[in-house]
mmCIF file of C-alpha atoms and ligand atoms in Angstrom:
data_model
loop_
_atom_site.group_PDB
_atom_site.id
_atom_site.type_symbol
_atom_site.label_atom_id
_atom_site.label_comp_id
_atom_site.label_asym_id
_atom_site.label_seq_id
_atom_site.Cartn_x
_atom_site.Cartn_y
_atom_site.Cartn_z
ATOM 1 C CA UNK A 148 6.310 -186.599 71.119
ATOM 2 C CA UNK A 149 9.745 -185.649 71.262
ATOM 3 C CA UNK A 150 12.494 -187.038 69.564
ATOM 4 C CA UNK A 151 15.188 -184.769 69.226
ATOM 5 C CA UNK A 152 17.328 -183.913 72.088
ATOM 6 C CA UNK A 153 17.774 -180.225 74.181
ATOM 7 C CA UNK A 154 20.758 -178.960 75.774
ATOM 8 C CA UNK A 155 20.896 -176.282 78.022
ATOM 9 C CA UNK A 156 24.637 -174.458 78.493
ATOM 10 C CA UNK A 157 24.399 -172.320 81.898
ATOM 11 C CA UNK A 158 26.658 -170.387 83.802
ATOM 12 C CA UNK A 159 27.464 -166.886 85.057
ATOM 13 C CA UNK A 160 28.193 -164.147 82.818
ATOM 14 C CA UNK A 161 31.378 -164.175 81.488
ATOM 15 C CA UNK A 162 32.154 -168.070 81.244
ATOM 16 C CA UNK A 163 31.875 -168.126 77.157
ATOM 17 C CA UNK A 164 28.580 -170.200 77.108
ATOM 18 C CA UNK A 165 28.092 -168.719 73.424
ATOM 19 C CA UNK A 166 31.671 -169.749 72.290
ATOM 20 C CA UNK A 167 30.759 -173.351 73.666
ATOM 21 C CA UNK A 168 27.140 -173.244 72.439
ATOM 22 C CA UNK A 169 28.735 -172.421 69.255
ATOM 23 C CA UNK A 170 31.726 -175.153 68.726
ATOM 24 C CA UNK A 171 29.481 -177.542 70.254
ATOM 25 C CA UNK A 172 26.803 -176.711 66.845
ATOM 26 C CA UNK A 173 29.794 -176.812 64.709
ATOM 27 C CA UNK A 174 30.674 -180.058 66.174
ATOM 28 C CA UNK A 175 27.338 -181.734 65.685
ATOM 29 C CA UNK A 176 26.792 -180.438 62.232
ATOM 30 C CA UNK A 177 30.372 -182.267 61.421
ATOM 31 C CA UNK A 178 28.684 -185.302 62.548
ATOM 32 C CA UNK A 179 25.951 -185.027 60.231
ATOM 33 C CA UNK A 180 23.361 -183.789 63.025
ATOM 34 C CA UNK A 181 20.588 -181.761 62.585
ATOM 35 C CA UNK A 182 21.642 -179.041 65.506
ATOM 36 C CA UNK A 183 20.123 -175.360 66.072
ATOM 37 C CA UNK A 184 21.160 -172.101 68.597
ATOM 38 C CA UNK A 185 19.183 -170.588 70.449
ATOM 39 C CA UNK A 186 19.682 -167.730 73.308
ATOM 40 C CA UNK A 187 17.541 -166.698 76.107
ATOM 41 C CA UNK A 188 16.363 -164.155 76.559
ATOM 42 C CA UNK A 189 15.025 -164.265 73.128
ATOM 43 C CA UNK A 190 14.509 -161.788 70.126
ATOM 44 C CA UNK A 191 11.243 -162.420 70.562
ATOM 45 C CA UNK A 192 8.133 -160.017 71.777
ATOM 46 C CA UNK A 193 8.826 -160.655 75.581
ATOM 47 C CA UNK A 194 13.073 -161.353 75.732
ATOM 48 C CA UNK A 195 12.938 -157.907 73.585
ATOM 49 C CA UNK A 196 11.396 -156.028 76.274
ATOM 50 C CA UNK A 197 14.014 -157.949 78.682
ATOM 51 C CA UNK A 198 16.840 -156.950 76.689
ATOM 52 C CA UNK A 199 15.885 -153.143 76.008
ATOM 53 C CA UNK A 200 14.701 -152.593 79.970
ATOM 54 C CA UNK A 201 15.632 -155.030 82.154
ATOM 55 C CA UNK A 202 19.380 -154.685 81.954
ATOM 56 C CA UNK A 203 19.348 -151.378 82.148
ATOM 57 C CA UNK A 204 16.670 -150.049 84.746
ATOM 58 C CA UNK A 205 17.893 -150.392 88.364
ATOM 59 C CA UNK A 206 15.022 -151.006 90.367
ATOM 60 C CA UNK A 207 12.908 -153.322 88.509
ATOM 61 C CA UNK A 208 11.174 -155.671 91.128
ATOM 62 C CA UNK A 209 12.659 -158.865 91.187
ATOM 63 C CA UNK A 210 9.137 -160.566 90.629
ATOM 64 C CA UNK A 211 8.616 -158.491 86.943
ATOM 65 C CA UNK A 212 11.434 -159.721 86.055
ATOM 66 C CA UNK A 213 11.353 -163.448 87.019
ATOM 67 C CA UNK A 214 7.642 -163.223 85.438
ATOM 68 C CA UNK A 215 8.994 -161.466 82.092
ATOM 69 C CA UNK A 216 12.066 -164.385 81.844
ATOM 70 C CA UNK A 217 9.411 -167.352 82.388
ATOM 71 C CA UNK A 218 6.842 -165.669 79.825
ATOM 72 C CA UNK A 219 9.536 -165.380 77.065
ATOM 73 C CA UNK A 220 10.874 -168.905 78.052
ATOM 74 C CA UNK A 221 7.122 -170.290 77.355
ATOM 75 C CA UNK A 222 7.064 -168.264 74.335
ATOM 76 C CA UNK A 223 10.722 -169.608 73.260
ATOM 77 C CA UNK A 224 9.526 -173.368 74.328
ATOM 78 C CA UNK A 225 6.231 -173.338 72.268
ATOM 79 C CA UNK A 226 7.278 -171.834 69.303
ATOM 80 C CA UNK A 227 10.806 -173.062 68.726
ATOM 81 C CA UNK A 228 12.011 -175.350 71.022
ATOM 82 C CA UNK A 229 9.477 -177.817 70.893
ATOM 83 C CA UNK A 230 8.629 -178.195 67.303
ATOM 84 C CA UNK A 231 12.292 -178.785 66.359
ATOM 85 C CA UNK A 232 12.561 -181.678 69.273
ATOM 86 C CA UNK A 233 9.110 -183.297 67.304
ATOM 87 C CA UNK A 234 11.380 -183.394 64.215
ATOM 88 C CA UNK A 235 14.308 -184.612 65.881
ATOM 89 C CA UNK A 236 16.522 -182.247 66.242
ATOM 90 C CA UNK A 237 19.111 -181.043 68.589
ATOM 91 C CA UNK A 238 18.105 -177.860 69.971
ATOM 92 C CA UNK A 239 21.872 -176.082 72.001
ATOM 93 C CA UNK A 240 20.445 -173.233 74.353
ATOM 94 C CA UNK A 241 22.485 -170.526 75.595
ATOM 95 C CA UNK A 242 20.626 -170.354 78.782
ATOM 96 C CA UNK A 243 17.178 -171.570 79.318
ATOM 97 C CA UNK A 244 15.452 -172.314 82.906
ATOM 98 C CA UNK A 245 18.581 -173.014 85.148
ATOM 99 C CA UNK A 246 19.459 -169.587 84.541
ATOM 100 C CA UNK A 247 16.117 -168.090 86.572
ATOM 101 C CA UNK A 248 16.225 -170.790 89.133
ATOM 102 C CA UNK A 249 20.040 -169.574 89.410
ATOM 103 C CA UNK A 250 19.886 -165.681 89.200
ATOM 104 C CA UNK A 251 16.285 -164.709 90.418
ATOM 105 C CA UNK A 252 16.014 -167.844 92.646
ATOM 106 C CA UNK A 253 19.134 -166.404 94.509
ATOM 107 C CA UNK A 254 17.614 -162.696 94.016
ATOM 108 C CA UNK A 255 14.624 -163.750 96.028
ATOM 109 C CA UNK A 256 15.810 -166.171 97.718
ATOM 110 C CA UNK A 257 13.243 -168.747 97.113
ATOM 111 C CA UNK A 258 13.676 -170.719 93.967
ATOM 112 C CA UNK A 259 10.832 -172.818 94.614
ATOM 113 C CA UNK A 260 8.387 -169.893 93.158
ATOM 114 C CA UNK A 261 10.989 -169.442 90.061
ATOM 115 C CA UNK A 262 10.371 -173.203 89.238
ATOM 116 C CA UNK A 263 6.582 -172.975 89.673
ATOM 117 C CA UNK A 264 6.389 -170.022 87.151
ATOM 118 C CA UNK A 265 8.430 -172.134 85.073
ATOM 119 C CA UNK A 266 6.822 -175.241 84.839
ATOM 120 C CA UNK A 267 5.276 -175.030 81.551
ATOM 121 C CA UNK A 268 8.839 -175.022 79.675
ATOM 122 C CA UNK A 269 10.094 -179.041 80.476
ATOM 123 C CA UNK A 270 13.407 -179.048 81.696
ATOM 124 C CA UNK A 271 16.348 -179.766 78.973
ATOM 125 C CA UNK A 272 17.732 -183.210 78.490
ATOM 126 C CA UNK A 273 20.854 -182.305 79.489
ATOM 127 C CA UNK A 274 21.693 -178.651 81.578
ATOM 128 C CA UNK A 275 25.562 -178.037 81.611
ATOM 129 C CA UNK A 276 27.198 -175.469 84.158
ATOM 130 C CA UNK A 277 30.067 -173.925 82.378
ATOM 131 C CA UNK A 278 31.644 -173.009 86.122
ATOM 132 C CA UNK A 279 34.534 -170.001 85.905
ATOM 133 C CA UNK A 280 35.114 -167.826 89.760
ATOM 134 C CA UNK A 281 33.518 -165.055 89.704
ATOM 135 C CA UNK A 282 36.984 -162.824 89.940
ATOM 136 C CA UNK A 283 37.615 -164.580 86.495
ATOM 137 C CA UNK A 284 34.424 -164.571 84.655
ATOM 138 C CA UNK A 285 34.143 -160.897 85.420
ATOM 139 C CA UNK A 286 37.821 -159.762 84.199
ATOM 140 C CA UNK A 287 36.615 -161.293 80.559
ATOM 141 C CA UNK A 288 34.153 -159.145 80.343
ATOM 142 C CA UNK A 289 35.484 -156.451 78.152
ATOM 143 C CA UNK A 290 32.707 -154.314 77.280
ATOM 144 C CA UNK A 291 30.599 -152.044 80.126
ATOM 145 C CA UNK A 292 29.228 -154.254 82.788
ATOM 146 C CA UNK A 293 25.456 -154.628 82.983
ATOM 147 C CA UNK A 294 22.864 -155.240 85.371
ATOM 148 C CA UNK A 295 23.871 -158.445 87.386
ATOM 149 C CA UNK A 296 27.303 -158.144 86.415
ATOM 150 C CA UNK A 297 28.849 -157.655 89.466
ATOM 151 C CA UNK A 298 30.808 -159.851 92.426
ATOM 152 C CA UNK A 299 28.537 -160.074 94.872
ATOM 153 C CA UNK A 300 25.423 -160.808 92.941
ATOM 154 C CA UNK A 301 27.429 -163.529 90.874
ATOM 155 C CA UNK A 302 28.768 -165.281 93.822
ATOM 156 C CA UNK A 303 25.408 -165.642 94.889
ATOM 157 C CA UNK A 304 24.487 -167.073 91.242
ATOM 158 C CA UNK A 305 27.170 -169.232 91.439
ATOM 159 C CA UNK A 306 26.417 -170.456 94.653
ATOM 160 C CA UNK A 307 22.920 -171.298 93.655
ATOM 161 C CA UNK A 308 24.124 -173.383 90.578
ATOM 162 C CA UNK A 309 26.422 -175.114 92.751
ATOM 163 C CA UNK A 310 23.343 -176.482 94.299
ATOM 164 C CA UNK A 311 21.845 -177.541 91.239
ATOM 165 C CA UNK A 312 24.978 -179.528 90.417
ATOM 166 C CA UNK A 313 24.834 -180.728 93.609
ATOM 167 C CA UNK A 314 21.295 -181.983 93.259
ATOM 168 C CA UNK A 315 22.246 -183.769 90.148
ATOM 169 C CA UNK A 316 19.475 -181.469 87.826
ATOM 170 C CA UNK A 317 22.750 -180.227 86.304
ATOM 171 C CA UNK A 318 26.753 -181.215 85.250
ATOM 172 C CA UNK A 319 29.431 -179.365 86.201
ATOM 173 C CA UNK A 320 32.341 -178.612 83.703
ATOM 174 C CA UNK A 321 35.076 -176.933 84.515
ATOM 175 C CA UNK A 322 35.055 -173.158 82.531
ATOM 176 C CA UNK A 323 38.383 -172.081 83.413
ATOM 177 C CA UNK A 324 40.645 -173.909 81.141
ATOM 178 C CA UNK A 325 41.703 -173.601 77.926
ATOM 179 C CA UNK A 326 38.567 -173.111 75.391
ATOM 180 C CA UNK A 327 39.312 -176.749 73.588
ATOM 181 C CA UNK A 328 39.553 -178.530 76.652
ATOM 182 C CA UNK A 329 36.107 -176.970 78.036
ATOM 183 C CA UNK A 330 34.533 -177.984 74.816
ATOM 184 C CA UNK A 331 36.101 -181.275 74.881
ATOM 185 C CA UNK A 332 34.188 -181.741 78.257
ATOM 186 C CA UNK A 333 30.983 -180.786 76.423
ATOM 187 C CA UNK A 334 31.046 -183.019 73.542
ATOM 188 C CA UNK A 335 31.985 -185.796 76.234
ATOM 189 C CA UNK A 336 28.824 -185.549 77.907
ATOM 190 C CA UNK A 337 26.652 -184.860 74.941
ATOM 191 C CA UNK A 338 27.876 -188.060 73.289
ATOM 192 C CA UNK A 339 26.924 -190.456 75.944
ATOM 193 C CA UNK A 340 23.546 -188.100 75.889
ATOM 194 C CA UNK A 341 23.038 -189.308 72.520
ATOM 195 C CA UNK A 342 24.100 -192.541 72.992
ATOM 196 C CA UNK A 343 21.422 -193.268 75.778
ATOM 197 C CA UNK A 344 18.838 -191.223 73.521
ATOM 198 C CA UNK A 345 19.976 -193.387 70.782
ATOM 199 C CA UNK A 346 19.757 -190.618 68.191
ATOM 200 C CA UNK A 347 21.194 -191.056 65.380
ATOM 201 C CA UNK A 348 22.815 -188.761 62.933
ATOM 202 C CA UNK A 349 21.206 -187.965 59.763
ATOM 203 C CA UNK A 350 23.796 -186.698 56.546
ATOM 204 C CA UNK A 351 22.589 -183.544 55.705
ATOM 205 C CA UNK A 352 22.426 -182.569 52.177
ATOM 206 C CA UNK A 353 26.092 -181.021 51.413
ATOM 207 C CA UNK A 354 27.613 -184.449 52.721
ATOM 208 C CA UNK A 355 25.915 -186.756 51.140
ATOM 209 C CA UNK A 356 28.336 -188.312 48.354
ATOM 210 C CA UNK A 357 28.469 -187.902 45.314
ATOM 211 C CA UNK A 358 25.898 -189.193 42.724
ATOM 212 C CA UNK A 359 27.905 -191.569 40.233
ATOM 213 C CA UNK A 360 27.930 -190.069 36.697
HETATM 214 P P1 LIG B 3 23.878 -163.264 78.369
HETATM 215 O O1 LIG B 3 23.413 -162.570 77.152
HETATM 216 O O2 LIG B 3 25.309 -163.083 78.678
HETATM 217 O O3 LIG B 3 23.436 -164.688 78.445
HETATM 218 O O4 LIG B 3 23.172 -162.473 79.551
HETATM 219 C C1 LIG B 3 21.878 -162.572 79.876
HETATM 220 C C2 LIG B 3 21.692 -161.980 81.256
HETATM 221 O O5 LIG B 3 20.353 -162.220 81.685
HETATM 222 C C3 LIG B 3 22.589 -162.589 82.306
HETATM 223 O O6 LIG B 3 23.043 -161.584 83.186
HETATM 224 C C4 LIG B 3 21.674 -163.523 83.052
HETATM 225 C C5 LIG B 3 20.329 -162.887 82.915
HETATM 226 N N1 LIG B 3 19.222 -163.852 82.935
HETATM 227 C C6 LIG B 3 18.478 -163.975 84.103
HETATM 228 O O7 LIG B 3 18.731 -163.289 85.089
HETATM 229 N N2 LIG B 3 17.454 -164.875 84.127
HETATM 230 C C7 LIG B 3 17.124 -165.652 83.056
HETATM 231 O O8 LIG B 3 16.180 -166.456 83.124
HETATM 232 C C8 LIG B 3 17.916 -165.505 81.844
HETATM 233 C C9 LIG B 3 17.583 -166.322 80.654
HETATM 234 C C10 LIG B 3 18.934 -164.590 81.846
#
């Protein structure tokens, strides 16, 4: 059973999903929640392979790689994900399965196949689209620009998590403010989240007051 609660943060590269998946943890913890990261593609056997080849090796079919995200993702579900929801806790992902529907569902240009090779990780409780232009999202990306870092490709991306939005499987916030106000959006949304989850915050050790002498 679960009774924790999973978030998903999504967006095109360069809209500071790890920032927000971060302030939103800090956040949380204030609260006295029991909150964890976690990043797709993982550190894991499968996101490993993702992260040393994928990225890097032009002509990988589009199919390998949808297949290598949704085997990590099962991975990533089943051995961390899901245990932490049966304890109840909050599980923030930076990424999860919007992010295939969005980037190889617009690669192939059927998302429908994406989903089906996804159905054994459940959807999140909540999916947020941090949602920057792609002229934006791209100039903040200092370092060298990888794989599907590039206009065209992104537009499509964005284009295809407009849709979700659209569909209602995800909520829009608005990326291209300033970072408080973006994660003032966030914490809106998770609130009411955990208000119709009814979860309720347990202290954690370090603020639980003092003992009397
Ligand atoms: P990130 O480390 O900035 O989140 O970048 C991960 C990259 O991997 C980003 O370009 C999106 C891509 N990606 C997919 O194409 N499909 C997926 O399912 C996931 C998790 C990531």
């Amino acid at each position: 059973m679960r009774r924790g609660v999973h978030v998903s943060l999504e967006g095109i590269d360069g809209t500071g999903k790890t920032t927000q998946a971060y302030l939103l943890l800090n956040w949380l913890r204030s609260q006295g929640y029991r909150a964890k990261y976690t990043a797709e593609p993982t550190y894991g056997r499968v996101g490993s392979v993702i992260r040393l080849h994928v990225y890097r090796i032009r002509k990988t079919p589009i199919e390998y790689e949808a297949l290598l995200f949704a085997a990590d993702r099962v991975e990533h579900y089943l051995k961390f994900i899901k245990p932490l929801l049966e304890r109840g806790w909050i599980v923030v992902s930076d990424r999860y399965v919007h992010s295939s529907i969005a980037y190889q569902g617009a690669a192939l240009g059927d998302a429908r196949w994406v989903r089906e090779i996804n159905r054994f990780a459940p959807p999140p409780d909540l999916a947020i689209l941090i949602d920057v232009p792609v002229g934006k999202a791209l100039k903040r990306i200092k370092r060298r620009k990888a794989k599907f870092e590039k206009k065209e490709i992104l537009a499509k991306v964005r284009r295809e998590y407009g849709r979700l939005v659209e569909s209602g499987e995800m909520k829009r916030v608005d990326g291209s403010g300033p970072v408080e106000r973006v994660s003032c959006e966030i914490r809106k949304m998770v609130e009411e989240l955990l208000r119709n989850k009814r979860l309720v915050a347990k202290p954690l050790p370090q603020s639980a007051p003092p003992r009397p002498a």
